Tab-separated table of N, CA and C in Angstrom:
chain	number	residue	atom	x	y	z
V	292	MET	N	0.840	-1.166	0.000
V	292	MET	CA	0.000	0.000	0.000
V	292	MET	C	0.892	1.238	0.000
V	293	GLU	N	0.673	2.154	-0.924
V	293	GLU	CA	1.499	3.339	-1.039
V	293	GLU	C	0.918	4.492	-0.242
V	294	PRO	N	1.795	5.425	0.224
V	294	PRO	CA	1.283	6.606	0.911
V	294	PRO	C	0.440	7.444	-0.044
V	295	LYS	N	-0.470	8.209	0.511
V	295	LYS	CA	-1.287	9.096	-0.303
V	295	LYS	C	-0.379	10.099	-0.979
V	296	ARG	N	-0.667	10.408	-2.216
V	296	ARG	CA	0.115	11.388	-2.967
V	296	ARG	C	-0.769	12.596	-3.241
V	297	PHE	N	-0.229	13.791	-3.032
V	297	PHE	CA	-0.965	15.011	-3.270
V	297	PHE	C	-0.215	15.827	-4.304
V	298	ASP	N	-0.876	16.166	-5.377
V	298	ASP	CA	-0.299	17.025	-6.399
V	298	ASP	C	-1.137	18.295	-6.482
V	299	ILE	N	-1.109	19.067	-5.420
V	299	ILE	CA	-1.908	20.283	-5.331
V	299	ILE	C	-0.966	21.418	-4.993
V	300	ASP	N	-1.055	22.523	-5.756
V	300	ASP	CA	-0.219	23.650	-5.367
V	300	ASP	C	-0.925	24.455	-4.282
V	301	GLU	N	-0.178	25.353	-3.630
V	301	GLU	CA	-0.713	26.065	-2.468
V	301	GLU	C	-1.890	26.955	-2.823
V	302	GLU	N	-1.879	27.594	-4.003
V	302	GLU	CA	-3.001	28.450	-4.386
V	302	GLU	C	-4.268	27.631	-4.546
V	303	GLU	N	-4.159	26.470	-5.174
V	303	GLU	CA	-5.316	25.600	-5.344
V	303	GLU	C	-5.820	25.118	-3.988
V	304	LEU	N	-4.898	24.806	-3.077
V	304	LEU	CA	-5.285	24.370	-1.738
V	304	LEU	C	-6.047	25.472	-1.022
V	305	GLY	N	-5.549	26.705	-1.087
V	305	GLY	CA	-6.227	27.827	-0.448
V	305	GLY	C	-7.636	27.994	-0.969
V	306	CYS	N	-7.814	27.825	-2.265
V	306	CYS	CA	-9.144	27.914	-2.871
V	306	CYS	C	-10.041	26.812	-2.332
V	307	LYS	N	-9.537	25.596	-2.260
V	307	LYS	CA	-10.338	24.475	-1.766
V	307	LYS	C	-10.703	24.663	-0.303
V	308	ILE	N	-9.782	25.187	0.485
V	308	ILE	CA	-10.058	25.390	1.907
V	308	ILE	C	-11.152	26.435	2.091
V	309	ARG	N	-11.109	27.517	1.323
V	309	ARG	CA	-12.111	28.571	1.472
V	309	ARG	C	-13.505	28.084	1.098
V	310	ASN	N	-13.605	27.095	0.227
V	310	ASN	CA	-14.901	26.622	-0.235
V	310	ASN	C	-15.456	25.465	0.579
V	311	VAL	N	-14.802	25.113	1.675
V	311	VAL	CA	-15.268	24.007	2.510
V	311	VAL	C	-16.399	24.490	3.399
V	312	LYS	N	-17.510	23.751	3.423
V	312	LYS	CA	-18.610	24.074	4.336
V	312	LYS	C	-18.388	23.274	5.607
V	313	LEU	N	-18.357	23.960	6.730
V	313	LEU	CA	-18.063	23.320	7.998
V	313	LEU	C	-19.345	22.951	8.721
V	314	SER	N	-19.318	21.824	9.381
V	314	SER	CA	-20.474	21.318	10.114
V	314	SER	C	-20.643	22.051	11.437
V	315	GLU	N	-21.879	22.216	11.851
V	315	GLU	CA	-22.179	22.827	13.145
V	315	GLU	C	-22.379	21.768	14.220
V	316	LYS	N	-22.287	20.483	13.880
V	316	LYS	CA	-22.576	19.398	14.812
V	316	LYS	C	-21.734	19.439	16.079
V	317	CYS	N	-20.494	19.862	15.954
V	317	CYS	CA	-19.595	19.749	17.099
V	317	CYS	C	-19.546	21.013	17.947
V	318	ARG	N	-20.510	21.898	17.824
V	318	ARG	CA	-20.565	23.088	18.676
V	318	ARG	C	-20.778	22.687	20.128
V	319	LEU	N	-20.015	23.289	21.029
V	319	LEU	CA	-20.114	22.982	22.449
V	319	LEU	C	-20.923	24.057	23.156
V	320	LYS	N	-21.332	23.768	24.369
V	320	LYS	CA	-22.050	24.750	25.179
V	320	LYS	C	-21.163	25.967	25.398
V	321	ASP	N	-21.807	27.116	25.673
V	321	ASP	CA	-21.069	28.369	25.840
V	321	ASP	C	-19.982	28.291	26.899
V	322	GLU	N	-20.224	27.548	27.976
V	322	GLU	CA	-19.244	27.490	29.053
V	322	GLU	C	-18.068	26.571	28.728
V	323	GLU	N	-18.180	25.786	27.658
V	323	GLU	CA	-17.093	24.899	27.271
V	323	GLU	C	-16.212	25.586	26.235
V	324	LYS	N	-15.136	24.932	25.889
V	324	LYS	CA	-14.185	25.463	24.924
V	324	LYS	C	-14.872	25.666	23.573
V	325	PRO	N	-14.762	26.836	22.966
V	325	PRO	CA	-15.422	27.064	21.681
V	325	PRO	C	-14.747	26.285	20.557
V	326	VAL	N	-15.535	25.970	19.533
V	326	VAL	CA	-15.022	25.273	18.360
V	326	VAL	C	-14.176	26.257	17.561
V	327	LYS	N	-13.150	25.763	16.920
V	327	LYS	CA	-12.291	26.617	16.115
V	327	LYS	C	-13.106	27.283	15.013
V	328	ASP	N	-12.749	28.516	14.692
V	328	ASP	CA	-13.437	29.212	13.619
V	328	ASP	C	-12.900	28.740	12.263
V	329	ASP	N	-13.532	29.241	11.203
V	329	ASP	CA	-13.152	28.828	9.849
V	329	ASP	C	-11.680	29.106	9.561
V	330	GLU	N	-11.186	30.237	10.054
V	330	GLU	CA	-9.787	30.595	9.811
V	330	GLU	C	-8.844	29.598	10.483
V	331	SER	N	-9.167	29.186	11.709
V	331	SER	CA	-8.345	28.200	12.419
V	331	SER	C	-8.377	26.858	11.708
V	332	ARG	N	-9.560	26.478	11.232
V	332	ARG	CA	-9.675	25.209	10.506
V	332	ARG	C	-8.884	25.255	9.202
V	333	ALA	N	-8.932	26.393	8.528
V	333	ALA	CA	-8.171	26.538	7.288
V	333	ALA	C	-6.678	26.438	7.572
V	334	ALA	N	-6.242	27.047	8.669
V	334	ALA	CA	-4.825	26.969	9.046
V	334	ALA	C	-4.438	25.532	9.363
V	335	GLN	N	-5.313	24.798	10.056
V	335	GLN	CA	-5.033	23.395	10.375
V	335	GLN	C	-4.987	22.552	9.104
V	336	ALA	N	-5.911	22.820	8.168
V	336	ALA	CA	-5.918	22.078	6.906
V	336	ALA	C	-4.634	22.341	6.123
V	337	LYS	N	-4.164	23.581	6.142
V	337	LYS	CA	-2.917	23.907	5.445
V	337	LYS	C	-1.740	23.192	6.108
V	338	LEU	N	-1.730	23.152	7.453
V	338	LEU	CA	-0.679	22.437	8.175
V	338	LEU	C	-0.711	20.948	7.830
V	339	ASP	N	-1.914	20.364	7.784
V	339	ASP	CA	-2.045	18.952	7.407
V	339	ASP	C	-1.489	18.711	6.009
V	340	PHE	N	-1.779	19.642	5.089
V	340	PHE	CA	-1.272	19.530	3.726
V	340	PHE	C	0.254	19.573	3.721
V	341	GLU	N	0.837	20.479	4.513
V	341	GLU	CA	2.297	20.588	4.596
V	341	GLU	C	2.920	19.299	5.126
V	342	VAL	N	2.282	18.695	6.131
V	342	VAL	CA	2.780	17.429	6.684
V	342	VAL	C	2.760	16.352	5.610
V	343	GLU	N	1.658	16.269	4.851
V	343	GLU	CA	1.567	15.276	3.779
V	343	GLU	C	2.617	15.529	2.697
V	344	ARG	N	2.841	16.807	2.368
V	344	ARG	CA	3.835	17.130	1.342
V	344	ARG	C	5.243	16.767	1.832
V	345	GLU	N	5.514	17.070	3.103
V	345	GLU	CA	6.812	16.703	3.685
V	345	GLU	C	6.999	15.189	3.653
V	346	TRP	N	5.944	14.443	4.022
V	346	TRP	CA	6.014	12.981	3.997
V	346	TRP	C	6.293	12.484	2.581
V	347	LYS	N	5.635	13.063	1.581
V	347	LYS	CA	5.849	12.660	0.188
V	347	LYS	C	7.311	12.888	-0.202
V	348	GLN	N	7.866	14.026	0.181
V	348	GLN	CA	9.263	14.314	-0.143
V	348	GLN	C	10.204	13.317	0.522
V	349	LEU	N	9.936	12.988	1.777
V	349	LEU	CA	10.782	12.028	2.481
V	349	LEU	C	10.667	10.642	1.862
V	350	GLN	N	9.458	10.257	1.478
V	350	GLN	CA	9.255	8.953	0.847
V	350	GLN	C	9.959	8.896	-0.503
V	351	ASP	N	9.833	9.977	-1.286
V	351	ASP	CA	10.479	10.006	-2.598
V	351	ASP	C	11.996	9.907	-2.465
V	352	ALA	N	12.544	10.537	-1.443
V	352	ALA	CA	13.994	10.499	-1.229
V	352	ALA	C	14.428	9.210	-0.539
V	353	GLY	N	13.469	8.494	0.031
V	353	GLY	CA	13.789	7.245	0.722
V	353	GLY	C	14.482	7.456	2.061
V	354	VAL	N	14.287	8.632	2.654
V	354	VAL	CA	14.927	8.934	3.935
V	354	VAL	C	13.926	9.558	4.891
V	355	GLY	N	14.250	9.516	6.140
V	355	GLY	CA	13.485	10.213	7.171
V	355	GLY	C	14.448	11.071	7.951
V	356	LYS	N	13.924	11.881	8.832
V	356	LYS	CA	14.829	12.704	9.617
V	356	LYS	C	14.251	12.923	11.004
V	357	ILE	N	15.131	13.005	11.951
V	357	ILE	CA	14.790	13.338	13.323
V	357	ILE	C	15.611	14.572	13.641
V	358	GLU	N	14.942	15.637	14.029
V	358	GLU	CA	15.659	16.879	14.254
V	358	GLU	C	15.327	17.468	15.616
V	359	ILE	N	16.292	18.148	16.180
V	359	ILE	CA	16.108	18.952	17.379
V	359	ILE	C	16.474	20.375	16.984
V	360	SER	N	15.697	21.312	17.436
V	360	SER	CA	15.973	22.717	17.163
V	360	SER	C	17.392	23.065	17.608
V	361	ASN	N	17.979	24.045	16.956
V	361	ASN	CA	19.323	24.485	17.329
V	361	ASN	C	19.337	25.357	18.579
V	362	SER	N	18.161	25.737	19.074
V	362	SER	CA	18.135	26.611	20.254
V	362	SER	C	18.645	25.860	21.482
V	363	SER	N	19.347	26.577	22.339
V	363	SER	CA	19.904	25.946	23.541
V	363	SER	C	18.790	25.464	24.464
V	364	TRP	N	17.665	26.191	24.506
V	364	TRP	CA	16.535	25.782	25.348
V	364	TRP	C	15.976	24.438	24.882
V	365	ALA	N	15.784	24.262	23.571
V	365	ALA	CA	15.249	23.003	23.041
V	365	ALA	C	16.188	21.846	23.352
V	366	LYS	N	17.470	22.072	23.210
V	366	LYS	CA	18.442	21.018	23.511
V	366	LYS	C	18.414	20.645	24.991
V	367	LYS	N	18.230	21.640	25.847
V	367	LYS	CA	18.159	21.407	27.290
V	367	LYS	C	16.908	20.591	27.632
V	368	VAL	N	15.772	20.934	27.011
V	368	VAL	CA	14.527	20.185	27.239
V	368	VAL	C	14.694	18.742	26.784
V	369	CYS	N	15.254	18.545	25.594
V	369	CYS	CA	15.446	17.183	25.069
V	369	CYS	C	16.362	16.363	25.962
V	370	LYS	N	17.386	16.990	26.484
V	370	LYS	CA	18.325	16.269	27.352
V	370	LYS	C	17.638	15.769	28.623
V	371	GLY	N	16.672	16.547	29.135
V	371	GLY	CA	15.998	16.175	30.376
V	371	GLY	C	14.668	15.465	30.193
V	372	LEU	N	14.291	15.153	28.956
V	372	LEU	CA	13.007	14.499	28.692
V	372	LEU	C	13.186	12.987	28.651
V	373	THR	N	12.355	12.282	29.397
V	373	THR	CA	12.418	10.824	29.446
V	373	THR	C	11.030	10.248	29.209
V	374	ILE	N	10.923	9.298	28.296
V	374	ILE	CA	9.670	8.559	28.139
V	374	ILE	C	9.754	7.386	29.101
V	375	ASN	N	8.865	7.370	30.080
V	375	ASN	CA	8.862	6.304	31.082
V	375	ASN	C	8.222	5.040	30.529
V	376	HIS	N	7.063	5.189	29.914
V	376	HIS	CA	6.437	4.056	29.236
V	376	HIS	C	5.364	4.552	28.276
V	377	MET	N	4.973	3.676	27.376
V	377	MET	CA	3.932	3.968	26.403
V	377	MET	C	3.077	2.722	26.275
V	378	ASN	N	1.760	2.938	26.089
V	378	ASN	CA	0.904	1.781	25.853
V	378	ASN	C	-0.198	2.118	24.871
V	379	MET	N	-0.814	1.080	24.345
V	379	MET	CA	-1.966	1.206	23.453
V	379	MET	C	-3.038	0.268	23.956
V	380	ARG	N	-4.271	0.776	23.950
V	380	ARG	CA	-5.416	0.000	24.426
V	380	ARG	C	-6.533	0.064	23.402
V	381	CYS	N	-7.414	-0.927	23.466
V	381	CYS	CA	-8.660	-0.850	22.716
V	381	CYS	C	-9.443	0.294	23.358
V	382	ALA	N	-9.777	1.312	22.593
V	382	ALA	CA	-10.446	2.482	23.164
V	382	ALA	C	-11.847	2.152	23.664
V	383	ASP	N	-12.484	1.144	23.089
V	383	ASP	CA	-13.842	0.775	23.514
V	383	ASP	C	-13.850	-0.005	24.819
V	384	THR	N	-12.935	-0.962	24.962
V	384	THR	CA	-12.956	-1.851	26.131
V	384	THR	C	-11.918	-1.493	27.186
V	385	GLY	N	-10.889	-0.744	26.801
V	385	GLY	CA	-9.808	-0.422	27.729
V	385	GLY	C	-8.781	-1.540	27.852
V	386	ARG	N	-8.950	-2.604	27.083
V	386	ARG	CA	-8.029	-3.749	27.141
V	386	ARG	C	-6.641	-3.343	26.653
V	387	LEU	N	-5.626	-3.642	27.464
V	387	LEU	CA	-4.246	-3.345	27.106
V	387	LEU	C	-3.832	-4.236	25.938
V	388	MET	N	-3.392	-3.616	24.847
V	388	MET	CA	-2.992	-4.361	23.653
V	388	MET	C	-1.469	-4.419	23.498
V	389	TRP	N	-0.786	-3.374	23.975
V	389	TRP	CA	0.670	-3.297	23.822
V	389	TRP	C	1.210	-2.320	24.853
V	390	GLN	N	2.397	-2.611	25.368
V	390	GLN	CA	3.051	-1.695	26.300
V	390	GLN	C	4.555	-1.869	26.183
V	391	SER	N	5.277	-0.770	26.369
V	391	SER	CA	6.735	-0.823	26.358
V	391	SER	C	7.289	0.204	27.337
V	392	ASP	N	8.304	-0.210	28.067
V	392	ASP	CA	9.029	0.732	28.916
V	392	ASP	C	10.505	0.754	28.520
V	393	GLU	N	10.769	0.331	27.302
V	393	GLU	CA	12.138	0.272	26.789
V	393	GLU	C	12.419	1.478	25.897
V	394	TRP	N	12.550	2.633	26.519
V	394	TRP	CA	12.817	3.855	25.788
V	394	TRP	C	14.144	4.406	26.274
V	395	GLY	N	15.127	4.415	25.386
V	395	GLY	CA	16.459	4.875	25.759
V	395	GLY	C	16.621	6.367	25.572
V	396	GLN	N	17.836	6.820	25.755
V	396	GLN	CA	18.151	8.239	25.596
V	396	GLN	C	18.360	8.618	24.129
V	397	ASP	N	18.221	7.658	23.229
V	397	ASP	CA	18.446	7.933	21.811
V	397	ASP	C	17.164	8.314	21.068
V	398	ILE	N	16.089	8.630	21.801
V	398	ILE	CA	14.805	8.897	21.143
V	398	ILE	C	14.846	10.093	20.199
V	399	PHE	N	15.811	10.990	20.369
V	399	PHE	CA	15.917	12.140	19.481
V	399	PHE	C	16.957	11.931	18.383
V	400	ARG	N	17.552	10.750	18.338
V	400	ARG	CA	18.565	10.463	17.323
V	400	ARG	C	18.192	9.294	16.421
V	401	VAL	N	17.437	8.339	16.956
V	401	VAL	CA	17.141	7.108	16.226
V	401	VAL	C	15.631	6.903	16.162
V	402	GLU	N	15.131	6.539	14.983
V	402	GLU	CA	13.707	6.240	14.835
V	402	GLU	C	13.331	5.082	15.756
V	403	GLN	N	12.248	5.248	16.480
V	403	GLN	CA	11.778	4.215	17.401
V	403	GLN	C	10.700	3.392	16.695
V	404	LYS	N	10.847	2.100	16.705
V	404	LYS	CA	9.871	1.222	16.060
V	404	LYS	C	9.239	0.328	17.109
V	405	ALA	N	7.974	0.043	16.917
V	405	ALA	CA	7.256	-0.834	17.846
V	405	ALA	C	6.606	-1.960	17.055
V	406	ARG	N	6.665	-3.141	17.583
V	406	ARG	CA	5.985	-4.291	16.990
V	406	ARG	C	4.683	-4.483	17.746
V	407	LEU	N	3.583	-4.226	17.068
V	407	LEU	CA	2.266	-4.312	17.689
V	407	LEU	C	1.615	-5.641	17.350
V	408	PRO	N	0.789	-6.161	18.248
V	408	PRO	CA	0.098	-7.421	17.955
V	408	PRO	C	-0.951	-7.208	16.862
V	409	VAL	N	-1.137	-8.196	16.014
V	409	VAL	CA	-2.083	-8.092	14.911
V	409	VAL	C	-3.513	-7.874	15.415
V	410	GLU	N	-3.822	-8.310	16.636
V	410	GLU	CA	-5.167	-8.149	17.198
V	410	GLU	C	-5.561	-6.681	17.329
V	411	ILE	N	-4.587	-5.803	17.389
V	411	ILE	CA	-4.893	-4.380	17.545
V	411	ILE	C	-5.660	-3.847	16.333
V	412	LEU	N	-5.493	-4.502	15.186
V	412	LEU	CA	-6.196	-4.078	13.974
V	412	LEU	C	-7.693	-4.345	14.049
V	413	LYS	N	-8.107	-5.202	14.955
V	413	LYS	CA	-9.531	-5.501	15.119
V	413	LYS	C	-10.239	-4.466	15.992
V	414	CYS	N	-9.493	-3.621	16.664
V	414	CYS	CA	-10.082	-2.601	17.537
V	414	CYS	C	-10.708	-1.494	16.681
V	415	PRO	N	-11.943	-1.083	17.004
V	415	PRO	CA	-12.561	0.007	16.247
V	415	PRO	C	-11.828	1.337	16.450
V	416	ALA	N	-11.203	1.493	17.608
V	416	ALA	CA	-10.408	2.684	17.911
V	416	ALA	C	-9.331	2.279	18.909
V	417	VAL	N	-8.206	2.953	18.832
V	417	VAL	CA	-7.076	2.642	19.708
V	417	VAL	C	-6.682	3.911	20.454
V	418	SER	N	-6.490	3.781	21.766
V	418	SER	CA	-6.000	4.918	22.549
V	418	SER	C	-4.521	4.704	22.844
V	419	ARG	N	-3.787	5.813	22.918
V	419	ARG	CA	-2.358	5.754	23.212
V	419	ARG	C	-2.095	6.557	24.477
V	420	GLU	N	-1.240	6.036	25.306
V	420	GLU	CA	-0.838	6.758	26.516
V	420	GLU	C	0.677	6.825	26.523
V	421	ILE	N	1.191	8.027	26.672
V	421	ILE	CA	2.632	8.226	26.771
V	421	ILE	C	2.898	8.857	28.130
V	422	ASN	N	3.651	8.163	28.966
V	422	ASN	CA	4.007	8.670	30.283
V	422	ASN	C	5.448	9.150	30.196
V	423	PHE	N	5.656	10.431	30.471
V	423	PHE	CA	7.008	10.975	30.369
V	423	PHE	C	7.278	11.918	31.526
V	424	SER	N	8.539	12.223	31.721
V	424	SER	CA	8.935	13.207	32.724
V	424	SER	C	9.965	14.138	32.097
V	425	SER	N	10.051	15.325	32.664
V	425	SER	CA	10.950	16.328	32.117
V	425	SER	C	11.658	17.064	33.244
V	426	ALA	N	12.935	17.310	33.062
V	426	ALA	CA	13.699	18.080	34.043
V	426	ALA	C	13.391	19.571	33.907
V	427	GLU	N	12.948	19.988	32.734
V	427	GLU	CA	12.628	21.388	32.461
V	427	GLU	C	11.117	21.575	32.398
V	428	GLU	N	10.655	22.763	32.763
V	428	GLU	CA	9.236	23.075	32.630
V	428	GLU	C	8.904	23.189	31.145
V	429	ILE	N	7.819	22.563	30.747
V	429	ILE	CA	7.388	22.609	29.353
V	429	ILE	C	6.059	23.348	29.308
V	430	THR	N	6.002	24.433	28.529
V	430	THR	CA	4.752	25.168	28.355
V	430	THR	C	4.335	25.074	26.896
V	431	LYS	N	3.057	25.240	26.639
V	431	LYS	CA	2.511	25.178	25.276
V	431	LYS	C	2.938	23.887	24.583
V	432	PHE	N	2.784	22.789	25.277
V	432	PHE	CA	3.179	21.474	24.771
V	432	PHE	C	2.265	21.053	23.624
V	433	ARG	N	2.844	20.543	22.564
V	433	ARG	CA	2.075	20.028	21.435
V	433	ARG	C	2.703	18.723	21.004
V	434	LEU	N	1.884	17.709	20.890
V	434	LEU	CA	2.362	16.405	20.455
V	434	LEU	C	1.901	16.176	19.029
V	435	GLU	N	2.840	15.900	18.155
V	435	GLU	CA	2.502	15.567	16.775
V	435	GLU	C	3.004	14.160	16.528
V	436	GLN	N	2.118	13.310	16.087
V	436	GLN	CA	2.479	11.913	15.891
V	436	GLN	C	1.994	11.471	14.524
V	437	ARG	N	2.845	10.796	13.812
V	437	ARG	CA	2.470	10.242	12.514
V	437	ARG	C	2.482	8.729	12.641
V	438	VAL	N	1.409	8.112	12.225
V	438	VAL	CA	1.267	6.665	12.345
V	438	VAL	C	1.213	6.082	10.940
V	439	PHE	N	1.966	5.005	10.731
V	439	PHE	CA	2.028	4.376	9.425
V	439	PHE	C	1.627	2.920	9.535
V	440	LEU	N	0.857	2.466	8.582
V	440	LEU	CA	0.465	1.068	8.487
V	440	LEU	C	0.849	0.610	7.091
V	441	ALA	N	1.734	-0.363	7.011
V	441	ALA	CA	2.236	-0.853	5.724
V	441	ALA	C	2.736	0.308	4.862
V	442	GLU	N	3.499	1.188	5.477
V	442	GLU	CA	4.124	2.344	4.835
V	442	GLU	C	3.143	3.393	4.340
V	443	ALA	N	1.880	3.316	4.747
V	443	ALA	CA	0.898	4.331	4.383
V	443	ALA	C	0.572	5.155	5.623
V	444	ALA	N	0.596	6.456	5.455
V	444	ALA	CA	0.281	7.332	6.581
V	444	ALA	C	-1.207	7.246	6.889
V	445	LEU	N	-1.519	7.081	8.167
V	445	LEU	CA	-2.908	7.062	8.606
V	445	LEU	C	-3.262	8.428	9.161
V	446	LYS	N	-4.497	8.852	8.946
V	446	LYS	CA	-4.971	10.114	9.523
V	446	LYS	C	-5.186	9.886	11.009
V	447	VAL	N	-4.573	10.686	11.839
V	447	VAL	CA	-4.659	10.514	13.287
V	447	VAL	C	-5.210	11.791	13.904
V	448	ARG	N	-6.245	11.644	14.705
V	448	ARG	CA	-6.761	12.785	15.467
V	448	ARG	C	-5.982	12.838	16.773
V	449	LEU	N	-5.467	13.988	17.085
V	449	LEU	CA	-4.676	14.131	18.296
V	449	LEU	C	-5.533	14.717	19.406
V	450	CYS	N	-5.422	14.144	20.550
V	450	CYS	CA	-6.132	14.642	21.724
V	450	CYS	C	-5.181	15.536	22.489
V	451	SER	N	-5.605	16.739	22.801
V	451	SER	CA	-4.711	17.662	23.494
V	451	SER	C	-4.893	17.621	25.006
V	452	ARG	N	-5.658	16.656	25.520
V	452	ARG	CA	-5.806	16.530	26.968
V	452	ARG	C	-4.555	15.873	27.529
V	453	LEU	N	-3.707	16.646	28.125
V	453	LEU	CA	-2.455	16.117	28.657
V	453	LEU	C	-2.359	16.446	30.131
V	454	ARG	N	-1.896	15.505	30.891
V	454	ARG	CA	-1.655	15.755	32.307
V	454	ARG	C	-0.209	16.194	32.457
V	455	MET	N	-0.025	17.382	32.893
V	455	MET	CA	1.319	17.928	33.034
V	455	MET	C	1.744	17.958	34.500
V	456	ASN	N	1.029	17.256	35.355
V	456	ASN	CA	1.369	17.220	36.778
V	456	ASN	C	2.759	16.630	36.974
V	457	GLY	N	3.453	17.149	37.933
V	457	GLY	CA	4.746	16.581	38.288
V	457	GLY	C	5.898	17.145	37.488
V	458	LEU	N	5.615	17.972	36.494
V	458	LEU	CA	6.715	18.571	35.736
V	458	LEU	C	7.225	19.785	36.498
V	459	HIS	N	8.515	19.909	36.523
V	459	HIS	CA	9.108	21.067	37.198
V	459	HIS	C	10.363	21.499	36.496
């Protein structure tokens, strides 16, 4: 199975984004977090397009890359960041499908691969939990994860509910 290929230039993408009709189904109550406006959704769609284009370039070149910002602060955060463990569960039943606590200090230098049980493919939805600790305070944390199945990128919805307790 090949990764999705996009042959769309940025002007055409901007036109397509502006013409998208957005659903009102996911509107929350006034006291809850408001739904992103059209401009925010357009920005997210453009970011998604950039990620897909970057993936296409990496696939075409046959290489991947792991990078850390050149800023001294980013390097300091990476040096003090430890993944304690990660697991995946069936989101419907909560059944543990996979877990690993074998995360070394090379997470920012070497691609990490996981061998998942084939039974996980039968789950209608899968939840992921990443337990980590940091020596540095992390603000405005954003997790971006790309998941591949048979070398094809899967669309992943990211949950921004993160517990930052214990970070100092």
